[in-house]
CSV table of C-alpha atoms and ligand atoms in Angstrom, one decimal:
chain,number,residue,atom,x,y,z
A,1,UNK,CA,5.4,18.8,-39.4
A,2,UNK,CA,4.5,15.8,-37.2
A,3,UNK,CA,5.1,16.6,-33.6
A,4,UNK,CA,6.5,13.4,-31.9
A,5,UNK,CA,5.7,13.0,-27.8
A,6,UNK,CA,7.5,11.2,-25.8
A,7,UNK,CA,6.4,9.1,-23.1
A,8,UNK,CA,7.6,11.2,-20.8
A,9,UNK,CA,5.9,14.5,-22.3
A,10,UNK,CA,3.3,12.7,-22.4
A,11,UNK,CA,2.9,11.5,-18.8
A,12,UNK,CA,4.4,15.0,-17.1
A,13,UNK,CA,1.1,16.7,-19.8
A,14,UNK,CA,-1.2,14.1,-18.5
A,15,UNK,CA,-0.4,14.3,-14.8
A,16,UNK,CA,-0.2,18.5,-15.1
A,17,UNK,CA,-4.1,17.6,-16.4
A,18,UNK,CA,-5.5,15.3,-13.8
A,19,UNK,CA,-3.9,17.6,-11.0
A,20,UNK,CA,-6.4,20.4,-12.1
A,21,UNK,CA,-8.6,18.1,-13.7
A,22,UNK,CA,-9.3,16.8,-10.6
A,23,UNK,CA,-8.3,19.4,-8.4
A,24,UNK,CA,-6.1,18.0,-6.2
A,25,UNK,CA,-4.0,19.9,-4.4
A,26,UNK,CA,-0.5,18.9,-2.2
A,27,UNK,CA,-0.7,16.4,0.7
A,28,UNK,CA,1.9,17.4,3.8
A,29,UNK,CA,3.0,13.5,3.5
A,30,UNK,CA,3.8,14.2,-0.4
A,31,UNK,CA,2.0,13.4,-3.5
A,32,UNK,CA,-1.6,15.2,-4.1
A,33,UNK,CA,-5.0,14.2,-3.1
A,34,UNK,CA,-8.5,15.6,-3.2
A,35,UNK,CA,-11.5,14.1,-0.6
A,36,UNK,CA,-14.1,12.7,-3.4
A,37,UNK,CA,-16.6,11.6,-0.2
A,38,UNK,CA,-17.3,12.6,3.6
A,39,UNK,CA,-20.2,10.4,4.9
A,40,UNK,CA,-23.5,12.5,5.8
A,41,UNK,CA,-23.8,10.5,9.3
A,42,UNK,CA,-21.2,10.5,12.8
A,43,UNK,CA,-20.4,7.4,15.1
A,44,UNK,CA,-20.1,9.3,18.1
A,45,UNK,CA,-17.1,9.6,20.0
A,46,UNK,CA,-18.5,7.3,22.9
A,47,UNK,CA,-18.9,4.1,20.0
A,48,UNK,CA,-15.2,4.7,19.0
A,49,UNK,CA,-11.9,3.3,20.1
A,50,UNK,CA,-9.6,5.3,22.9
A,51,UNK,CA,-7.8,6.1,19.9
A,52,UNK,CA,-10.2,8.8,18.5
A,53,UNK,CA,-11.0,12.0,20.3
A,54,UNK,CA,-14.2,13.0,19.4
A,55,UNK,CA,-17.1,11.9,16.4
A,56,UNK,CA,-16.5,11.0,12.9
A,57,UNK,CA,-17.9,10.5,9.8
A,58,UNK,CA,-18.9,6.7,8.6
A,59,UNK,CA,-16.5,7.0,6.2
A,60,UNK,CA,-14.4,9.2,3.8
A,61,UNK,CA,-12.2,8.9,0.5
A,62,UNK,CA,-10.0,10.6,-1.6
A,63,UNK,CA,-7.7,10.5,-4.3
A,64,UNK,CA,-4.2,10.3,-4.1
A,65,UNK,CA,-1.4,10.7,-6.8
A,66,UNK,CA,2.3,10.4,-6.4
A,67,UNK,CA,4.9,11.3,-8.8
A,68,UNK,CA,8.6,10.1,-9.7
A,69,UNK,CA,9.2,13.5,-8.2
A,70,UNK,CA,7.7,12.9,-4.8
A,71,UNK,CA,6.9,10.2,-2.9
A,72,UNK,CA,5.1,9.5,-0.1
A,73,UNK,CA,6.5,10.0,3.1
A,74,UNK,CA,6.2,7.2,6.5
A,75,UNK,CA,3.1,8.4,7.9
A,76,UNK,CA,0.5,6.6,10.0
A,77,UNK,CA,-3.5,6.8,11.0
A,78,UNK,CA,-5.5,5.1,13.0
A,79,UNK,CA,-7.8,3.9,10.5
A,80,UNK,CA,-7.2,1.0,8.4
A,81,UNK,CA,-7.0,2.4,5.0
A,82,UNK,CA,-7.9,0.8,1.6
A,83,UNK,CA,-5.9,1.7,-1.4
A,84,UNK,CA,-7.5,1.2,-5.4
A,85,UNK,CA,-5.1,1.5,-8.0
A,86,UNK,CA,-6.6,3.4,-11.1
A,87,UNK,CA,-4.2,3.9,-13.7
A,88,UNK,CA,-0.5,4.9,-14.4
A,89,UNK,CA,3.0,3.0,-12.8
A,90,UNK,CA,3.5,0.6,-10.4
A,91,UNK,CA,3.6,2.0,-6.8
A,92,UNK,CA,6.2,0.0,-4.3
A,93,UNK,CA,4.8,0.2,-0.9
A,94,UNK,CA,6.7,0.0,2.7
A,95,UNK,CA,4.8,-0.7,5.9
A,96,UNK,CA,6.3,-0.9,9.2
A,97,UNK,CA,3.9,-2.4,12.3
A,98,UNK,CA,4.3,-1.5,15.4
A,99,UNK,CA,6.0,-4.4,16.7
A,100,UNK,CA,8.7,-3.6,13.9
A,101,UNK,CA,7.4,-5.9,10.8
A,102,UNK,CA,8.5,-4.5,7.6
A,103,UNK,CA,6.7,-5.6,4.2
A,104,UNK,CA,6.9,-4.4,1.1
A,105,UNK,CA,3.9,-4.5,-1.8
A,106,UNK,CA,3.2,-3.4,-5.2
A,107,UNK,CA,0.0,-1.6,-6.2
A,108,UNK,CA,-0.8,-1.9,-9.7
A,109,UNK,CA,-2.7,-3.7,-12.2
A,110,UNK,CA,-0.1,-6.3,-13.2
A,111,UNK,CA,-1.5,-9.1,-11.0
A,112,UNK,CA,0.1,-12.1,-12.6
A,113,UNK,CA,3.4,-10.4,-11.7
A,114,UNK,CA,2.5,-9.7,-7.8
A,115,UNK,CA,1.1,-6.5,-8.1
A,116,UNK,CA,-2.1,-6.2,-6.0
A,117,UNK,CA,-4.8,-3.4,-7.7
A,118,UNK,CA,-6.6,-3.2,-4.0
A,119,UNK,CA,-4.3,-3.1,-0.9
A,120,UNK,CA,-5.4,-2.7,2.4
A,121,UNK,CA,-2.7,-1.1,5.5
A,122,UNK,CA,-3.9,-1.8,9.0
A,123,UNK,CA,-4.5,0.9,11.1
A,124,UNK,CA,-1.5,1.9,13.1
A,125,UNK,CA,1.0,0.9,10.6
A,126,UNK,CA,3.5,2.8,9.2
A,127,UNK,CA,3.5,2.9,5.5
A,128,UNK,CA,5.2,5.4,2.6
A,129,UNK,CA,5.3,4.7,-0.9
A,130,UNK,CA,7.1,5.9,-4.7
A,131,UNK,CA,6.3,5.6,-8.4
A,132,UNK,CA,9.7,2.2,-9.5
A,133,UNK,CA,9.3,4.3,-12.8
A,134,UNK,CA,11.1,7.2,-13.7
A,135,UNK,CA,8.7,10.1,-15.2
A,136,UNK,CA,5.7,8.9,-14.3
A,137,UNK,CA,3.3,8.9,-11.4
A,138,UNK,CA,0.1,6.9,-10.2
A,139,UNK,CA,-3.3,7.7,-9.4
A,140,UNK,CA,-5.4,5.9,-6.8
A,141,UNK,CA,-8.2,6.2,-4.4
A,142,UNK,CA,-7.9,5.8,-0.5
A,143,UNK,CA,-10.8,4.6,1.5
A,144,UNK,CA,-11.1,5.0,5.2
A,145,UNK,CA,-13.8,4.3,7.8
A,146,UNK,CA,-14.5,5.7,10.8
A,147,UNK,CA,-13.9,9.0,8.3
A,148,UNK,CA,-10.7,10.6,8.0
A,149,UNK,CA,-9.7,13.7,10.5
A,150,UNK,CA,-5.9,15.1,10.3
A,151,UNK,CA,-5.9,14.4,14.0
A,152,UNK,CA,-5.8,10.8,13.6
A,153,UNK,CA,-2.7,11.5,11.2
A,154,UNK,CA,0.8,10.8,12.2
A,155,UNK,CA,3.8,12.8,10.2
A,156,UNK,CA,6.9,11.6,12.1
A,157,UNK,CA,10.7,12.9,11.4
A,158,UNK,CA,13.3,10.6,10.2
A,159,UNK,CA,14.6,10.6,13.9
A,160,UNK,CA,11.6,10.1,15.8
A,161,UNK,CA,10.9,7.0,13.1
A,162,UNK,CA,14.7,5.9,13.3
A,163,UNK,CA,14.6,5.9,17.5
A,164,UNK,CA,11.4,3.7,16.8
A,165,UNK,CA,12.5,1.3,14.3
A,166,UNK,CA,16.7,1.7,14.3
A,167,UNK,CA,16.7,-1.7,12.2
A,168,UNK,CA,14.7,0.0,9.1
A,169,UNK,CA,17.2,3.2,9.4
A,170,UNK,CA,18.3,2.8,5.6
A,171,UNK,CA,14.2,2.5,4.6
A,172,UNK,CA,13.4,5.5,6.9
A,173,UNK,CA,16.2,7.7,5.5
A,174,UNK,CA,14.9,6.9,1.7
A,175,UNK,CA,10.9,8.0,3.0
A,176,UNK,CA,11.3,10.7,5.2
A,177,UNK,CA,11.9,14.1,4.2
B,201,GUN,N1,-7.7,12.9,3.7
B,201,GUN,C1,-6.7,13.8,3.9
B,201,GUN,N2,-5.5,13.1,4.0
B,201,GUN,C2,-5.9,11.8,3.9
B,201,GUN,C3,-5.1,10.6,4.0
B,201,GUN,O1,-3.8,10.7,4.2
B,201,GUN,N3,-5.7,9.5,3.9
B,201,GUN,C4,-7.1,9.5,3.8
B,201,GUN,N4,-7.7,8.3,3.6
B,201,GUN,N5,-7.8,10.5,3.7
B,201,GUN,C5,-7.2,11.7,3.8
């Protein structure tokens, strides 16, 4: 008997297999991720913005996959942080500056319809993002330099981003937890 799969069985089989796979494991901000690279040299502390307490690595990377169940919450780092799009749905992405600018992009592969495959998010900003598509997800790669530390990582509740931003209250209610 033929067995038919669905493109949903398929995608929740095929992001069940790139989680271990790749063996990425929960981010506090949602989604999953796994650092692929940690730069072998430091810029020390005293060649780094006020912003940075302490060394840190040239550069690191990871990747990151959200799901239709998750999303990624507002967050912020200091770094300015490059996103690849690798495969799977289209990702809608918020960020917020800190003068109060909100934009919104798409990070996919469908460039002649606006989606962008490499996005970059200034340092500083705030920025969360979803899957548009129900049962599916998307995997991509972040890039950061100096190198990623959880200390230069921001996780903000929905009323510290809301006394912030009071304008974007409907935005930070649908990406905070
Ligand atoms: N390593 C752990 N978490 C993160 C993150 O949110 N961004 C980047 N670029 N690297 C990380």
């Amino acid at each position: 008997m033929a067995t038919s799969l669905t493109l949903e069985n398929f995608n929740m089989n095929r992001i069940q297999e790139i989680i271990k796979i790749l063996g990425l494991l929960p981010h506090p901000e949602g989604g999953y991720y796994k650092e692929t690279y940690r730069s072998k040299g430091y810029i020390d502390a005293d060649s780094l913005g006020k912003n940075y307490e302490g060394k840190r690595n040239y550069s690191t990377c990871i990747y990151f996959l959200i799901t239709s169940e998750n999303f990624s919450a507002f967050h912020k780092i200091n770094q300015d942080e490059i996103w690849h799009f690798h495969e799977g749905s289209t990702i809608e992405l918020h960020t917020i500056s800190e003068d109060g600018i909100h934009q919104k992009h798409f990070i996919g592969n469908d460039i002649l319809n606006n989606e962008e495959p490499q996005l970059i998010v200034p340092g500083n900003h705030w920025f969360a993002g979803k899957i548009t598509e129900p049962n599916s997800y998307a995997l991509v790669s972040c890039t950061v330099a100096p190198g990623f530390e959880f200390k230069d990582f921001t996780l903000p509740s929905r009323k510290e981003l809301t006394t912030l931003f009071p304008q974007h209250k409907t935005l930070i209610q649908n990406f905070t937890n």
